[in-house]
Amino acid sequence: QVQLVESGGGLVQAGDSLRLSCAGSGRTLSSYDMGWFRQAAGKERELLARTRWSADTTYYAESVKGRFTISKDNAKNTVYLQMNSVKPEYTGVYYCAGRARSCGTYDFWGQGTQATVSP
């Protein structure tokens, strides 16, 4: 069973950068499709970026293309989300998740980390 722990959230100002981390334990993340999601207050959880670890492919939602970068560190069994030029609308709880296949529902989730962007 895989456990994920997110970190790196906090309070930042608009225009700042923020890097979120998602550390995996229990199993190596290299076999999984890993994604970052955001859930803003009163809204549904949305997929921001994902990567197929073994294939080194990435996907980004249109709303974050050019601003967010998903990356991974095999040695640390960790996936990152680099967020640049953040906006107040990026405020929310950020989750990482993984799945064995490249489509369908995600099988395991972290507990989330709160990121708040002030104007």
PDB file of C-alpha atoms in Angstrom:
ATOM      1  CA  GLN A   1       0.000   0.000   0.000  1.00  0.00           C
ATOM      2  CA  VAL A   2       1.227   3.442  -0.908  1.00  0.00           C
ATOM      3  CA  GLN A   3       1.131   6.398   1.447  1.00  0.00           C
ATOM      4  CA  LEU A   4       1.505   9.961   0.187  1.00  0.00           C
ATOM      5  CA  VAL A   5       2.355  13.014   2.254  1.00  0.00           C
ATOM      6  CA  GLU A   6       2.134  16.489   0.757  1.00  0.00           C
ATOM      7  CA  SER A   7       4.039  19.475   2.076  1.00  0.00           C
ATOM      8  CA  GLY A   8       5.108  22.929   1.027  1.00  0.00           C
ATOM      9  CA  GLY A   9       1.842  24.799   1.220  1.00  0.00           C
ATOM     10  CA  GLY A  10       1.469  28.076   3.038  1.00  0.00           C
ATOM     11  CA  LEU A  11       0.614  31.717   2.618  1.00  0.00           C
ATOM     12  CA  VAL A  12       2.230  33.567  -0.281  1.00  0.00           C
ATOM     13  CA  GLN A  13       1.580  36.742  -2.202  1.00  0.00           C
ATOM     14  CA  ALA A  14       0.386  36.992  -5.772  1.00  0.00           C
ATOM     15  CA  GLY A  15       3.307  36.704  -8.156  1.00  0.00           C
ATOM     16  CA  ASP A  16       5.383  34.554  -5.809  1.00  0.00           C
ATOM     17  CA  SER A  17       6.495  30.989  -6.429  1.00  0.00           C
ATOM     18  CA  LEU A  18       5.671  27.923  -4.398  1.00  0.00           C
ATOM     19  CA  ARG A  19       6.875  24.352  -4.620  1.00  0.00           C
ATOM     20  CA  LEU A  20       4.768  21.530  -3.291  1.00  0.00           C
ATOM     21  CA  SER A  21       6.178  18.109  -2.496  1.00  0.00           C
ATOM     22  CA  CYS A  22       4.521  14.721  -2.361  1.00  0.00           C
ATOM     23  CA  ALA A  23       6.596  12.051  -0.678  1.00  0.00           C
ATOM     24  CA  GLY A  24       5.682   8.445  -1.224  1.00  0.00           C
ATOM     25  CA  SER A  25       6.272   5.501   1.094  1.00  0.00           C
ATOM     26  CA  GLY A  26       5.340   1.876   1.125  1.00  0.00           C
ATOM     27  CA  ARG A  27       6.066   1.370  -2.544  1.00  0.00           C
ATOM     28  CA  THR A  28       8.079   3.118  -5.177  1.00  0.00           C
ATOM     29  CA  LEU A  29       6.109   5.663  -7.154  1.00  0.00           C
ATOM     30  CA  SER A  30       7.917   4.815 -10.367  1.00  0.00           C
ATOM     31  CA  SER A  31       5.196   2.400 -11.445  1.00  0.00           C
ATOM     32  CA  TYR A  32       2.369   4.891 -11.130  1.00  0.00           C
ATOM     33  CA  ASP A  33       0.669   7.702 -12.911  1.00  0.00           C
ATOM     34  CA  MET A  34       0.918  10.617 -10.459  1.00  0.00           C
ATOM     35  CA  GLY A  35      -1.246  13.696 -10.414  1.00  0.00           C
ATOM     36  CA  TRP A  36      -1.665  16.980  -8.602  1.00  0.00           C
ATOM     37  CA  PHE A  37      -5.146  18.285  -7.876  1.00  0.00           C
ATOM     38  CA  ARG A  38      -6.574  21.412  -6.320  1.00  0.00           C
ATOM     39  CA  GLN A  39      -9.816  21.873  -4.473  1.00  0.00           C
ATOM     40  CA  ALA A  40     -10.901  25.431  -3.838  1.00  0.00           C
ATOM     41  CA  ALA A  41     -13.546  26.226  -1.269  1.00  0.00           C
ATOM     42  CA  GLY A  42     -16.983  25.326  -2.585  1.00  0.00           C
ATOM     43  CA  LYS A  43     -15.609  23.853  -5.800  1.00  0.00           C
ATOM     44  CA  GLU A  44     -14.902  20.411  -7.131  1.00  0.00           C
ATOM     45  CA  ARG A  45     -11.458  18.938  -7.084  1.00  0.00           C
ATOM     46  CA  GLU A  46      -9.670  19.559 -10.380  1.00  0.00           C
ATOM     47  CA  LEU A  47      -6.684  17.913 -12.014  1.00  0.00           C
ATOM     48  CA  LEU A  48      -3.826  20.352 -12.568  1.00  0.00           C
ATOM     49  CA  ALA A  49      -0.976  18.183 -13.790  1.00  0.00           C
ATOM     50  CA  ARG A  50       0.025  14.590 -14.038  1.00  0.00           C
ATOM     51  CA  THR A  51       3.002  12.532 -15.037  1.00  0.00           C
ATOM     52  CA  ARG A  52       3.502   8.930 -16.031  1.00  0.00           C
ATOM     53  CA  TRP A  53       6.619   8.270 -14.045  1.00  0.00           C
ATOM     54  CA  SER A  54       8.058   5.480 -16.164  1.00  0.00           C
ATOM     55  CA  ALA A  55       7.198   7.041 -19.516  1.00  0.00           C
ATOM     56  CA  ASP A  56       8.269  10.536 -18.487  1.00  0.00           C
ATOM     57  CA  THR A  57       5.156  12.077 -20.009  1.00  0.00           C
ATOM     58  CA  THR A  58       3.261  15.018 -18.597  1.00  0.00           C
ATOM     59  CA  TYR A  59      -0.140  16.653 -18.896  1.00  0.00           C
ATOM     60  CA  TYR A  60      -1.220  20.093 -17.746  1.00  0.00           C
ATOM     61  CA  ALA A  61      -4.616  21.689 -17.441  1.00  0.00           C
ATOM     62  CA  GLU A  62      -4.952  24.700 -19.726  1.00  0.00           C
ATOM     63  CA  SER A  63      -5.391  26.980 -16.737  1.00  0.00           C
ATOM     64  CA  VAL A  64      -1.869  26.234 -15.431  1.00  0.00           C
ATOM     65  CA  LYS A  65       0.158  25.639 -18.594  1.00  0.00           C
ATOM     66  CA  GLY A  66       3.284  27.739 -18.557  1.00  0.00           C
ATOM     67  CA  ARG A  67       3.003  28.445 -14.815  1.00  0.00           C
ATOM     68  CA  PHE A  68       3.114  25.005 -13.181  1.00  0.00           C
ATOM     69  CA  THR A  69       5.670  22.239 -13.623  1.00  0.00           C
ATOM     70  CA  ILE A  70       5.349  18.692 -12.374  1.00  0.00           C
ATOM     71  CA  SER A  71       8.576  16.824 -11.732  1.00  0.00           C
ATOM     72  CA  LYS A  72       9.859  13.831  -9.838  1.00  0.00           C
ATOM     73  CA  ASP A  73      12.868  12.604  -7.916  1.00  0.00           C
ATOM     74  CA  ASN A  74      13.330   8.874  -8.128  1.00  0.00           C
ATOM     75  CA  ALA A  75      15.883   8.738  -5.344  1.00  0.00           C
ATOM     76  CA  LYS A  76      13.552  10.548  -2.951  1.00  0.00           C
ATOM     77  CA  ASN A  77      10.405   8.826  -4.210  1.00  0.00           C
ATOM     78  CA  THR A  78       8.853  12.254  -4.422  1.00  0.00           C
ATOM     79  CA  VAL A  79       6.838  14.196  -6.962  1.00  0.00           C
ATOM     80  CA  TYR A  80       6.800  17.989  -7.012  1.00  0.00           C
ATOM     81  CA  LEU A  81       4.593  20.766  -8.270  1.00  0.00           C
ATOM     82  CA  GLN A  82       6.398  24.010  -8.990  1.00  0.00           C
ATOM     83  CA  MET A  83       3.986  26.934  -9.117  1.00  0.00           C
ATOM     84  CA  ASN A  84       5.194  30.237 -10.538  1.00  0.00           C
ATOM     85  CA  SER A  85       3.542  33.639 -10.723  1.00  0.00           C
ATOM     86  CA  VAL A  86       0.757  32.455  -8.477  1.00  0.00           C
ATOM     87  CA  LYS A  87      -2.641  34.134  -8.424  1.00  0.00           C
ATOM     88  CA  PRO A  88      -5.249  34.468  -5.657  1.00  0.00           C
ATOM     89  CA  GLU A  89      -7.482  32.054  -7.563  1.00  0.00           C
ATOM     90  CA  TYR A  90      -4.856  29.342  -6.974  1.00  0.00           C
ATOM     91  CA  THR A  91      -5.863  29.263  -3.316  1.00  0.00           C
ATOM     92  CA  GLY A  92      -7.045  25.865  -2.187  1.00  0.00           C
ATOM     93  CA  VAL A  93      -6.052  22.495  -0.858  1.00  0.00           C
ATOM     94  CA  TYR A  94      -3.576  20.693  -3.072  1.00  0.00           C
ATOM     95  CA  TYR A  95      -3.579  16.926  -3.241  1.00  0.00           C
ATOM     96  CA  CYS A  96      -1.337  14.441  -4.929  1.00  0.00           C
ATOM     97  CA  ALA A  97      -2.659  11.088  -6.019  1.00  0.00           C
ATOM     98  CA  GLY A  98      -1.553   8.001  -7.865  1.00  0.00           C
ATOM     99  CA  ARG A  99      -3.014   5.247  -9.981  1.00  0.00           C
ATOM    100  CA  ALA A 100      -1.660   2.110 -11.511  1.00  0.00           C
ATOM    101  CA  ARG A 101      -3.144   2.753 -14.944  1.00  0.00           C
ATOM    102  CA  SER A 102      -2.874   5.835 -17.118  1.00  0.00           C
ATOM    103  CA  CYS A 103      -6.615   6.391 -17.084  1.00  0.00           C
ATOM    104  CA  GLY A 104      -9.530   5.982 -14.720  1.00  0.00           C
ATOM    105  CA  THR A 105      -9.840   6.813 -11.072  1.00  0.00           C
ATOM    106  CA  TYR A 106      -6.896   7.472  -8.807  1.00  0.00           C
ATOM    107  CA  ASP A 107      -6.194   4.692  -6.336  1.00  0.00           C
ATOM    108  CA  PHE A 108      -4.491   6.507  -3.472  1.00  0.00           C
ATOM    109  CA  TRP A 109      -4.367  10.076  -2.194  1.00  0.00           C
ATOM    110  CA  GLY A 110      -2.441  12.244   0.187  1.00  0.00           C
ATOM    111  CA  GLN A 111      -4.062  14.278   2.937  1.00  0.00           C
ATOM    112  CA  GLY A 112      -3.569  17.588   1.127  1.00  0.00           C
ATOM    113  CA  THR A 113      -1.704  20.786   1.825  1.00  0.00           C
ATOM    114  CA  GLN A 114      -3.280  24.240   1.983  1.00  0.00           C
ATOM    115  CA  ALA A 115      -1.922  26.995  -0.219  1.00  0.00           C
ATOM    116  CA  THR A 116      -3.256  30.509   0.138  1.00  0.00           C
ATOM    117  CA  VAL A 117      -2.372  33.313  -2.261  1.00  0.00           C
ATOM    118  CA  SER A 118      -3.045  36.823  -1.071  1.00  0.00           C
ATOM    119  CA  PRO A 119      -3.666  39.672  -3.556  1.00  0.00           C
TER     120      PRO A 119
END
